[in-house]
């Protein structure tokens, strides 16, 4: 009987110790989670993209020179956009430079325009096959395996960010498959991002006007700059919560 | 009439040998022999399913470095002479021509290993 009691006591103390350990784990958990979020930029191979990350880009238009198209060229090189088209309007355009001028003040801006990677993308809403999709980390993509080239998404996009491939292609980048009859757009260089690299345009910008990072991580440079400085979403009235923000327009 | 009968007899004699020969089986050359990711019968029967599920996970969830990947197929199976899995005798084309199945992977994916030649001109 007494032995039994001793055993019970030891069991109780064991349970108590386990409970304390449990509290310890609970106290550690927030810290662990923070590390997870910070390290989410570099995922392990085999791990899916998570919504803990929201990829975004900040473009400082005051640094962006009018005649410079380094980002456009870097994008074409990286993604294998090299086809010749008879009609210039049929060329694929993942990123383009646009020049803006306020007719009243004469104030001029030049800025790169690309897929804005909306949180609520209209292209995804209208796609009849489900080819237009948003990844968990906010990157909007086209699943070319099921795209039928109907171009509804091109009509729905307020930013003219998508284009259709009109010609058969041959020399694609193995990491960026592209083909005739599919709609395509900027992917934030998703094949590079998945390896922990920056998009090609960001790397190529000679003025460092483009900044890429995780909007969800309060310690990331992009999140800190967006918190500190005034930034603009193009057509913010559409309430699409864009992944791309501009500074200085 | 006699000539026709001789011709008919010749055809009848030849017919069994033609039927026995049938369509010649595809002659495949494995450029990098070794062990594939699964046994040969399983690869022959299921490679399309393996690739399909990998493609969905890679594109939609961003899972990279999966076991079945088109780039890895090419790395082992592309011909040393043409550098491609297509063309006469090409690893993919040889079997697919035999089975009369058109793989449309290569409309978008690069059938050659390591020949990315994007020139980076402004579109």
mmCIF file of C-alpha atoms in Angstrom:
data_model
loop_
_atom_site.group_PDB
_atom_site.id
_atom_site.type_symbol
_atom_site.label_atom_id
_atom_site.label_comp_id
_atom_site.label_asym_id
_atom_site.label_seq_id
_atom_site.Cartn_x
_atom_site.Cartn_y
_atom_site.Cartn_z
ATOM 1 C CA UNK A 1 0.000 0.000 0.000
ATOM 2 C CA UNK A 2 2.679 2.437 0.951
ATOM 3 C CA UNK A 3 4.642 1.417 -2.044
ATOM 4 C CA UNK A 4 1.627 2.191 -4.153
ATOM 5 C CA UNK A 5 1.422 5.659 -2.681
ATOM 6 C CA UNK A 6 5.062 6.310 -3.383
ATOM 7 C CA UNK A 7 4.541 5.220 -6.934
ATOM 8 C CA UNK A 8 1.561 7.519 -7.252
ATOM 9 C CA UNK A 9 3.590 10.359 -5.912
ATOM 10 C CA UNK A 10 6.350 9.753 -8.359
ATOM 11 C CA UNK A 11 3.817 9.560 -11.158
ATOM 12 C CA UNK A 12 2.313 12.831 -10.062
ATOM 13 C CA UNK A 13 5.693 14.483 -9.921
ATOM 14 C CA UNK A 14 6.448 13.118 -13.361
ATOM 15 C CA UNK A 15 3.204 14.518 -14.724
ATOM 16 C CA UNK A 16 3.951 17.814 -13.018
ATOM 17 C CA UNK A 17 7.415 17.934 -14.555
ATOM 18 C CA UNK A 18 5.930 17.180 -17.949
ATOM 19 C CA UNK A 19 3.430 20.012 -17.489
ATOM 20 C CA UNK A 20 6.235 22.432 -16.642
ATOM 21 C CA UNK A 21 8.119 21.243 -19.690
ATOM 22 C CA UNK A 22 4.943 21.813 -21.682
ATOM 23 C CA UNK A 23 4.769 25.414 -20.464
ATOM 24 C CA UNK A 24 8.401 25.797 -21.411
ATOM 25 C CA UNK A 25 7.631 24.638 -24.933
ATOM 26 C CA UNK A 26 4.640 26.972 -25.074
ATOM 27 C CA UNK A 27 6.839 29.890 -24.014
ATOM 28 C CA UNK A 28 9.365 28.959 -26.665
ATOM 29 C CA UNK A 29 6.770 28.574 -29.370
ATOM 30 C CA UNK A 30 6.381 32.265 -30.302
ATOM 31 C CA UNK A 31 10.161 32.585 -30.620
ATOM 32 C CA UNK A 32 10.296 29.487 -32.811
ATOM 33 C CA UNK A 33 7.530 30.842 -34.986
ATOM 34 C CA UNK A 34 9.396 34.133 -35.457
ATOM 35 C CA UNK A 35 12.444 32.239 -36.674
ATOM 36 C CA UNK A 36 10.214 30.249 -39.024
ATOM 37 C CA UNK A 37 8.779 33.419 -40.550
ATOM 38 C CA UNK A 38 12.171 35.054 -40.915
ATOM 39 C CA UNK A 39 13.663 31.934 -42.452
ATOM 40 C CA UNK A 40 10.684 31.272 -44.704
ATOM 41 C CA UNK A 41 12.439 33.126 -47.519
ATOM 42 C CA UNK A 42 14.695 30.106 -47.916
ATOM 43 C CA UNK A 43 12.424 27.095 -47.908
ATOM 44 C CA UNK A 44 13.743 23.577 -47.687
ATOM 45 C CA UNK A 45 13.380 21.675 -50.958
ATOM 46 C CA UNK A 46 10.143 19.718 -50.828
ATOM 47 C CA UNK A 47 8.430 22.245 -48.584
ATOM 48 C CA UNK A 48 5.440 24.075 -50.091
ATOM 49 C CA UNK A 49 5.176 27.865 -50.237
ATOM 50 C CA UNK A 50 3.364 29.169 -47.165
ATOM 51 C CA UNK A 51 1.107 32.101 -46.510
ATOM 52 C CA UNK A 52 3.502 33.203 -43.751
ATOM 53 C CA UNK A 53 5.270 34.940 -46.615
ATOM 54 C CA UNK A 54 3.800 37.581 -48.901
ATOM 55 C CA UNK A 55 6.245 38.477 -51.616
ATOM 56 C CA UNK A 56 6.234 42.101 -52.646
ATOM 57 C CA UNK A 57 8.221 44.718 -54.468
ATOM 58 C CA UNK A 58 8.878 48.364 -53.757
ATOM 59 C CA UNK A 59 9.913 50.557 -56.687
ATOM 60 C CA UNK A 60 11.473 53.959 -56.001
ATOM 61 C CA UNK A 61 10.515 56.027 -59.055
ATOM 62 C CA UNK A 62 12.827 58.880 -58.061
ATOM 63 C CA UNK A 63 15.779 56.576 -58.786
ATOM 64 C CA UNK A 64 14.365 55.152 -62.020
ATOM 65 C CA UNK A 65 15.948 56.846 -65.055
ATOM 66 C CA UNK A 66 13.752 57.564 -68.091
ATOM 67 C CA UNK A 67 15.932 55.970 -70.779
ATOM 68 C CA UNK A 68 17.015 52.934 -68.767
ATOM 69 C CA UNK A 69 15.530 49.539 -69.535
ATOM 70 C CA UNK A 70 17.993 47.290 -67.704
ATOM 71 C CA UNK A 71 15.143 45.552 -65.869
ATOM 72 C CA UNK A 72 13.279 44.797 -69.103
ATOM 73 C CA UNK A 73 16.398 43.305 -70.695
ATOM 74 C CA UNK A 74 17.270 41.265 -67.614
ATOM 75 C CA UNK A 75 13.714 39.886 -67.542
ATOM 76 C CA UNK A 76 13.866 38.881 -71.216
ATOM 77 C CA UNK A 77 17.226 37.196 -70.726
ATOM 78 C CA UNK A 78 16.201 35.338 -67.590
ATOM 79 C CA UNK A 79 12.857 34.151 -68.857
ATOM 80 C CA UNK A 80 13.911 33.417 -72.420
ATOM 81 C CA UNK A 81 11.727 36.039 -74.086
ATOM 82 C CA UNK A 82 13.545 36.179 -77.408
ATOM 83 C CA UNK A 83 10.974 35.422 -80.070
ATOM 84 C CA UNK A 84 10.608 37.657 -83.105
ATOM 85 C CA UNK A 85 7.071 38.666 -83.942
ATOM 86 C CA UNK A 86 5.829 40.283 -87.115
ATOM 87 C CA UNK A 87 3.480 42.595 -85.226
ATOM 88 C CA UNK A 88 5.119 44.338 -82.271
ATOM 89 C CA UNK A 89 1.810 44.254 -80.385
ATOM 90 C CA UNK A 90 2.013 40.460 -80.298
ATOM 91 C CA UNK A 91 5.313 40.381 -78.411
ATOM 92 C CA UNK A 92 5.350 39.015 -74.890
ATOM 93 C CA UNK A 93 5.720 41.716 -72.307
ATOM 94 C CA UNK A 94 6.305 40.732 -68.713
ATOM 95 C CA UNK A 95 7.688 44.099 -67.653
ATOM 96 C CA UNK A 96 7.729 47.421 -69.489
ATOM 97 C CA UNK A 97 8.939 50.930 -68.817
ATOM 98 C CA UNK A 98 6.296 53.654 -68.859
ATOM 99 C CA UNK A 99 6.819 57.413 -68.816
ATOM 100 C CA UNK A 100 4.220 59.527 -67.074
ATOM 101 C CA UNK A 101 3.785 63.287 -67.308
ATOM 102 C CA UNK A 102 1.420 65.426 -65.311
ATOM 103 C CA UNK A 103 0.066 67.837 -67.957
ATOM 104 C CA UNK A 104 -0.614 70.545 -65.360
ATOM 105 C CA UNK A 105 2.683 70.627 -63.553
ATOM 106 C CA UNK A 106 4.958 69.100 -66.184
ATOM 107 C CA UNK A 107 6.257 66.706 -63.539
ATOM 108 C CA UNK A 108 7.645 63.561 -65.195
ATOM 109 C CA UNK A 109 8.060 60.026 -63.907
ATOM 110 C CA UNK A 110 9.444 56.885 -65.413
ATOM 111 C CA UNK A 111 8.664 53.534 -63.889
ATOM 112 C CA UNK A 112 8.687 49.827 -64.606
ATOM 113 C CA UNK A 113 5.250 48.263 -64.825
ATOM 114 C CA UNK A 114 4.812 44.553 -64.196
ATOM 115 C CA UNK A 115 2.270 42.100 -62.843
ATOM 116 C CA UNK A 116 1.179 43.651 -59.558
ATOM 117 C CA UNK A 117 0.592 40.290 -57.849
ATOM 118 C CA UNK A 118 -2.733 41.357 -56.338
ATOM 119 C CA UNK A 119 -4.046 39.793 -53.170
ATOM 120 C CA UNK A 120 -7.445 39.636 -54.880
ATOM 121 C CA UNK A 121 -6.452 39.091 -58.505
ATOM 122 C CA UNK A 122 -9.213 39.741 -61.096
ATOM 123 C CA UNK A 123 -7.432 37.373 -63.504
ATOM 124 C CA UNK A 124 -7.998 34.490 -61.087
ATOM 125 C CA UNK A 125 -11.655 35.462 -60.648
ATOM 126 C CA UNK A 126 -12.449 35.320 -64.351
ATOM 127 C CA UNK A 127 -10.348 32.320 -65.414
ATOM 128 C CA UNK A 128 -12.748 29.609 -66.633
ATOM 129 C CA UNK A 129 -10.296 26.710 -66.238
ATOM 130 C CA UNK A 130 -8.496 27.573 -63.004
ATOM 131 C CA UNK A 131 -5.239 28.148 -64.843
ATOM 132 C CA UNK A 132 -4.845 31.626 -63.348
ATOM 133 C CA UNK A 133 -3.890 31.057 -59.754
ATOM 134 C CA UNK A 134 -2.319 32.646 -56.719
ATOM 135 C CA UNK A 135 0.293 30.769 -54.756
ATOM 136 C CA UNK A 136 0.126 30.734 -50.965
ATOM 137 C CA UNK A 137 2.974 33.268 -50.819
ATOM 138 C CA UNK A 138 1.095 35.765 -52.991
ATOM 139 C CA UNK A 139 2.743 35.126 -56.374
ATOM 140 C CA UNK A 140 0.138 35.132 -59.151
ATOM 141 C CA UNK A 141 0.880 32.589 -61.872
ATOM 142 C CA UNK A 142 -0.612 30.963 -64.962
ATOM 143 C CA UNK A 143 -0.772 27.172 -64.994
ATOM 144 C CA UNK A 144 0.059 26.722 -68.654
ATOM 145 C CA UNK A 145 -0.847 23.031 -68.451
ATOM 146 C CA UNK A 146 -4.498 23.971 -68.255
ATOM 147 C CA UNK A 147 -4.537 27.447 -69.869
ATOM 148 C CA UNK A 148 -6.688 27.403 -73.004
ATOM 149 C CA UNK A 149 -5.549 30.839 -74.186
ATOM 150 C CA UNK A 150 -9.010 32.427 -73.943
ATOM 151 C CA UNK A 151 -7.507 35.724 -72.734
ATOM 152 C CA UNK A 152 -10.290 36.569 -70.273
ATOM 153 C CA UNK A 153 -7.561 37.304 -67.746
ATOM 154 C CA UNK A 154 -5.916 39.764 -70.119
ATOM 155 C CA UNK A 155 -9.200 41.659 -70.335
ATOM 156 C CA UNK A 156 -9.749 41.519 -66.580
ATOM 157 C CA UNK A 157 -6.294 42.778 -65.614
ATOM 158 C CA UNK A 158 -6.361 46.515 -64.868
ATOM 159 C CA UNK A 159 -2.585 46.745 -65.380
ATOM 160 C CA UNK A 160 -2.242 45.247 -68.872
ATOM 161 C CA UNK A 161 0.236 42.867 -67.304
ATOM 162 C CA UNK A 162 -0.504 39.744 -69.299
ATOM 163 C CA UNK A 163 0.289 38.716 -72.841
ATOM 164 C CA UNK A 164 -0.424 35.748 -75.083
ATOM 165 C CA UNK A 165 2.251 33.776 -76.900
ATOM 166 C CA UNK A 166 1.278 33.869 -80.569
ATOM 167 C CA UNK A 167 4.165 31.967 -82.123
ATOM 168 C CA UNK A 168 5.633 28.494 -81.580
ATOM 169 C CA UNK A 169 8.714 28.764 -79.368
ATOM 170 C CA UNK A 170 11.869 26.678 -79.408
ATOM 171 C CA UNK A 171 14.686 27.975 -77.218
ATOM 172 C CA UNK A 172 13.036 28.239 -73.807
ATOM 173 C CA UNK A 173 14.874 28.423 -70.521
ATOM 174 C CA UNK A 174 14.442 24.918 -69.016
ATOM 175 C CA UNK A 175 13.402 26.577 -65.747
ATOM 176 C CA UNK A 176 10.827 28.817 -67.449
ATOM 177 C CA UNK A 177 8.659 26.751 -69.785
ATOM 178 C CA UNK A 178 6.700 28.949 -72.205
ATOM 179 C CA UNK A 179 4.616 27.997 -75.180
ATOM 180 C CA UNK A 180 2.272 29.027 -77.932
ATOM 181 C CA UNK A 181 -1.365 29.622 -77.070
ATOM 182 C CA UNK A 182 -0.844 30.316 -73.387
ATOM 183 C CA UNK A 183 -1.218 33.534 -71.475
ATOM 184 C CA UNK A 184 1.776 34.543 -69.398
ATOM 185 C CA UNK A 185 2.938 37.349 -67.135
ATOM 186 C CA UNK A 186 5.647 38.315 -64.693
ATOM 187 C CA UNK A 187 6.175 35.483 -62.217
ATOM 188 C CA UNK A 188 8.410 37.480 -59.826
ATOM 189 C CA UNK A 189 11.018 35.017 -61.246
ATOM 190 C CA UNK A 190 9.408 32.327 -59.097
ATOM 191 C CA UNK A 191 12.097 29.776 -60.043
ATOM 192 C CA UNK A 192 14.722 32.086 -58.557
ATOM 193 C CA UNK A 193 12.637 33.077 -55.536
ATOM 194 C CA UNK A 194 12.157 29.401 -54.654
ATOM 195 C CA UNK A 195 15.939 29.072 -54.527
ATOM 196 C CA UNK A 196 16.260 32.085 -52.237
ATOM 197 C CA UNK A 197 17.358 34.474 -54.986
ATOM 198 C CA UNK A 198 16.025 37.859 -56.055
ATOM 199 C CA UNK A 199 14.056 38.411 -59.277
ATOM 200 C CA UNK A 200 16.283 39.153 -62.285
ATOM 201 C CA UNK A 201 15.031 42.742 -62.705
ATOM 202 C CA UNK A 202 15.775 43.605 -59.087
ATOM 203 C CA UNK A 203 19.292 42.241 -59.411
ATOM 204 C CA UNK A 204 19.892 44.057 -62.708
ATOM 205 C CA UNK A 205 18.654 47.541 -61.702
ATOM 206 C CA UNK A 206 21.750 49.778 -61.785
ATOM 207 C CA UNK A 207 20.130 52.374 -59.467
ATOM 208 C CA UNK A 208 18.864 49.816 -56.925
ATOM 209 C CA UNK A 209 15.418 51.325 -57.435
ATOM 210 C CA UNK A 210 13.667 47.983 -56.959
ATOM 211 C CA UNK A 211 13.432 46.210 -53.636
ATOM 212 C CA UNK A 212 12.035 42.700 -53.260
ATOM 213 C CA UNK A 213 11.087 41.008 -50.028
ATOM 214 C CA UNK A 214 8.582 39.544 -47.629
ATOM 215 C CA UNK A 215 5.839 42.031 -46.773
ATOM 216 C CA UNK A 216 4.684 39.855 -43.857
ATOM 217 C CA UNK A 217 8.028 39.937 -42.065
ATOM 218 C CA UNK A 218 8.234 43.144 -40.001
ATOM 219 C CA UNK A 219 12.032 42.843 -39.944
ATOM 220 C CA UNK A 220 12.434 42.728 -43.717
ATOM 221 C CA UNK A 221 13.811 45.821 -45.439
ATOM 222 C CA UNK A 222 10.767 46.184 -47.652
ATOM 223 C CA UNK A 223 8.297 46.038 -44.748
ATOM 224 C CA UNK A 224 10.292 48.595 -42.793
ATOM 225 C CA UNK A 225 10.492 50.977 -45.722
ATOM 226 C CA UNK A 226 6.792 50.663 -46.465
ATOM 227 C CA UNK A 227 6.031 51.365 -42.799
ATOM 228 C CA UNK A 228 8.288 54.430 -42.789
ATOM 229 C CA UNK A 229 7.740 56.012 -46.185
ATOM 230 C CA UNK A 230 4.676 56.909 -48.211
ATOM 231 C CA UNK A 231 4.060 54.436 -50.972
ATOM 232 C CA UNK A 232 1.384 54.166 -53.624
ATOM 233 C CA UNK A 233 -0.534 51.262 -55.093
ATOM 234 C CA UNK A 234 -1.530 51.898 -58.697
ATOM 235 C CA UNK A 235 -5.316 52.200 -58.866
ATOM 236 C CA UNK A 236 -5.588 51.739 -55.121
ATOM 237 C CA UNK A 237 -9.312 52.453 -55.545
ATOM 238 C CA UNK A 238 -9.767 48.927 -56.930
ATOM 239 C CA UNK A 239 -8.825 47.595 -53.476
ATOM 240 C CA UNK A 240 -6.827 44.676 -54.871
ATOM 241 C CA UNK A 241 -4.043 45.023 -52.262
ATOM 242 C CA UNK A 242 -1.109 44.872 -54.615
ATOM 243 C CA UNK A 243 2.197 43.195 -54.033
ATOM 244 C CA UNK A 244 3.995 45.924 -55.999
ATOM 245 C CA UNK A 245 4.212 49.393 -54.508
ATOM 246 C CA UNK A 246 5.650 52.580 -55.929
ATOM 247 C CA UNK A 247 7.363 55.373 -54.096
ATOM 248 C CA UNK A 248 7.406 58.925 -55.474
ATOM 249 C CA UNK A 249 4.405 58.929 -57.801
ATOM 250 C CA UNK B 1 -4.156 -13.934 -115.786
ATOM 251 C CA UNK B 2 -1.297 -16.275 -115.073
ATOM 252 C CA UNK B 3 0.882 -13.360 -113.932
ATOM 253 C CA UNK B 4 -1.864 -12.190 -111.583
ATOM 254 C CA UNK B 5 -2.174 -15.622 -110.041
ATOM 255 C CA UNK B 6 1.566 -15.785 -109.494
ATOM 256 C CA UNK B 7 1.452 -12.338 -107.897
ATOM 257 C CA UNK B 8 -1.427 -13.376 -105.632
ATOM 258 C CA UNK B 9 0.453 -16.508 -104.604
ATOM 259 C CA UNK B 10 3.520 -14.438 -103.798
ATOM 260 C CA UNK B 11 1.451 -12.092 -101.595
ATOM 261 C CA UNK B 12 -0.162 -15.029 -99.810
ATOM 262 C CA UNK B 13 3.217 -16.575 -99.166
ATOM 263 C CA UNK B 14 4.659 -13.320 -97.868
ATOM 264 C CA UNK B 15 1.679 -12.397 -95.712
ATOM 265 C CA UNK B 16 2.456 -14.672 -92.727
ATOM 266 C CA UNK B 17 6.049 -13.410 -92.493
ATOM 267 C CA UNK B 18 4.870 -9.767 -92.593
ATOM 268 C CA UNK B 19 2.333 -10.410 -89.856
ATOM 269 C CA UNK B 20 4.961 -12.120 -87.708
ATOM 270 C CA UNK B 21 7.329 -9.175 -88.069
ATOM 271 C CA UNK B 22 4.652 -6.589 -87.214
ATOM 272 C CA UNK B 23 5.725 -3.057 -86.404
ATOM 273 C CA UNK B 24 9.288 -3.138 -85.188
ATOM 274 C CA UNK B 25 9.639 -2.448 -81.491
ATOM 275 C CA UNK B 26 11.292 0.846 -80.584
ATOM 276 C CA UNK B 27 15.038 0.528 -80.208
ATOM 277 C CA UNK B 28 15.981 2.619 -77.217
ATOM 278 C CA UNK B 29 19.459 3.611 -76.208
ATOM 279 C CA UNK B 30 19.925 4.685 -72.607
ATOM 280 C CA UNK B 31 22.611 7.348 -72.748
ATOM 281 C CA UNK B 32 23.398 7.354 -69.058
ATOM 282 C CA UNK B 33 22.725 3.792 -67.938
ATOM 283 C CA UNK B 34 22.138 3.314 -64.251
ATOM 284 C CA UNK B 35 19.160 3.070 -62.006
ATOM 285 C CA UNK B 36 16.131 5.168 -62.817
ATOM 286 C CA UNK B 37 13.972 6.538 -59.994
ATOM 287 C CA UNK B 38 11.715 3.450 -60.245
ATOM 288 C CA UNK B 39 11.881 -0.018 -61.860
ATOM 289 C CA UNK B 40 11.545 -0.062 -65.640
ATOM 290 C CA UNK B 41 8.019 -1.578 -65.840
ATOM 291 C CA UNK B 42 6.738 1.037 -63.406
ATOM 292 C CA UNK B 43 8.422 3.862 -65.313
ATOM 293 C CA UNK B 44 6.951 2.610 -68.607
ATOM 294 C CA UNK B 45 3.453 2.454 -67.217
ATOM 295 C CA UNK B 46 3.371 5.376 -64.815
ATOM 296 C CA UNK B 47 5.872 8.038 -65.882
ATOM 297 C CA UNK B 48 3.104 10.335 -67.113
ATOM 298 C CA UNK B 49 1.253 10.155 -63.795
ATOM 299 C CA UNK B 50 4.464 10.810 -61.868
ATOM 300 C CA UNK B 51 5.247 13.855 -63.985
ATOM 301 C CA UNK B 52 1.690 15.136 -63.824
ATOM 302 C CA UNK B 53 1.528 15.146 -60.056
ATOM 303 C CA UNK B 54 4.968 16.648 -59.775
ATOM 304 C CA UNK B 55 4.048 19.416 -62.180
ATOM 305 C CA UNK B 56 0.983 20.341 -60.134
ATOM 306 C CA UNK B 57 2.879 20.393 -56.842
ATOM 307 C CA UNK B 58 5.761 22.370 -58.312
ATOM 308 C CA UNK B 59 3.660 25.000 -60.014
ATOM 309 C CA UNK B 60 0.860 25.417 -57.514
ATOM 310 C CA UNK B 61 2.690 24.862 -54.230
ATOM 311 C CA UNK B 62 6.227 25.749 -55.203
ATOM 312 C CA UNK B 63 7.682 22.386 -54.185
ATOM 313 C CA UNK B 64 11.012 22.110 -55.975
ATOM 314 C CA UNK B 65 13.483 19.242 -56.250
ATOM 315 C CA UNK B 66 10.926 16.444 -56.530
ATOM 316 C CA UNK B 67 11.943 12.936 -57.502
ATOM 317 C CA UNK B 68 10.188 12.937 -60.873
ATOM 318 C CA UNK B 69 11.175 15.974 -62.900
ATOM 319 C CA UNK B 70 11.285 16.568 -66.622
ATOM 320 C CA UNK B 71 14.698 18.230 -66.369
ATOM 321 C CA UNK B 72 16.113 15.120 -64.707
ATOM 322 C CA UNK B 73 14.594 12.893 -67.416
ATOM 323 C CA UNK B 74 16.423 14.966 -70.014
ATOM 324 C CA UNK B 75 19.697 14.944 -68.126
ATOM 325 C CA UNK B 76 19.816 11.115 -68.250
ATOM 326 C CA UNK B 77 17.957 10.332 -71.450
ATOM 327 C CA UNK B 78 18.877 13.062 -73.949
ATOM 328 C CA UNK B 79 20.903 11.657 -76.844
ATOM 329 C CA UNK B 80 24.623 12.368 -76.723
ATOM 330 C CA UNK B 81 24.627 13.198 -80.420
ATOM 331 C CA UNK B 82 21.559 15.425 -80.758
ATOM 332 C CA UNK B 83 21.424 16.513 -77.118
ATOM 333 C CA UNK B 84 17.663 16.005 -77.242
ATOM 334 C CA UNK B 85 15.027 13.457 -76.228
ATOM 335 C CA UNK B 86 13.247 14.131 -79.531
ATOM 336 C CA UNK B 87 14.123 13.339 -83.129
ATOM 337 C CA UNK B 88 14.478 9.894 -84.759
ATOM 338 C CA UNK B 89 15.676 7.487 -82.082
ATOM 339 C CA UNK B 90 15.115 10.110 -79.377
ATOM 340 C CA UNK B 91 14.224 8.586 -76.021
ATOM 341 C CA UNK B 92 10.743 10.098 -75.803
ATOM 342 C CA UNK B 93 9.865 10.229 -79.475
ATOM 343 C CA UNK B 94 10.824 6.625 -80.279
ATOM 344 C CA UNK B 95 8.287 5.103 -77.867
ATOM 345 C CA UNK B 96 5.633 7.723 -78.358
ATOM 346 C CA UNK B 97 5.717 7.263 -82.126
ATOM 347 C CA UNK B 98 5.339 3.511 -81.599
ATOM 348 C CA UNK B 99 2.395 3.977 -79.234
ATOM 349 C CA UNK B 100 0.923 6.809 -81.357
ATOM 350 C CA UNK B 101 0.757 9.145 -78.347
ATOM 351 C CA UNK B 102 1.777 12.743 -78.897
ATOM 352 C CA UNK B 103 3.567 14.219 -75.909
ATOM 353 C CA UNK B 104 2.936 17.957 -75.917
ATOM 354 C CA UNK B 105 5.384 18.589 -73.065
ATOM 355 C CA UNK B 106 7.910 19.812 -75.611
ATOM 356 C CA UNK B 107 5.771 22.633 -76.953
ATOM 357 C CA UNK B 108 6.750 24.525 -73.806
ATOM 358 C CA UNK B 109 9.523 22.552 -72.104
ATOM 359 C CA UNK B 110 13.018 22.438 -73.499
ATOM 360 C CA UNK B 111 13.792 18.941 -74.882
ATOM 361 C CA UNK B 112 17.528 19.578 -74.749
ATOM 362 C CA UNK B 113 19.779 19.753 -71.745
ATOM 363 C CA UNK B 114 21.585 22.992 -71.010
ATOM 364 C CA UNK B 115 21.173 24.869 -74.270
ATOM 365 C CA UNK B 116 19.283 27.881 -73.014
ATOM 366 C CA UNK B 117 20.041 30.595 -75.519
ATOM 367 C CA UNK B 118 17.896 33.543 -74.527
ATOM 368 C CA UNK B 119 19.435 36.587 -76.133
ATOM 369 C CA UNK B 120 17.811 39.169 -73.926
ATOM 370 C CA UNK B 121 16.506 41.482 -76.615
ATOM 371 C CA UNK B 122 13.712 43.839 -75.798
ATOM 372 C CA UNK B 123 10.501 42.181 -77.020
#
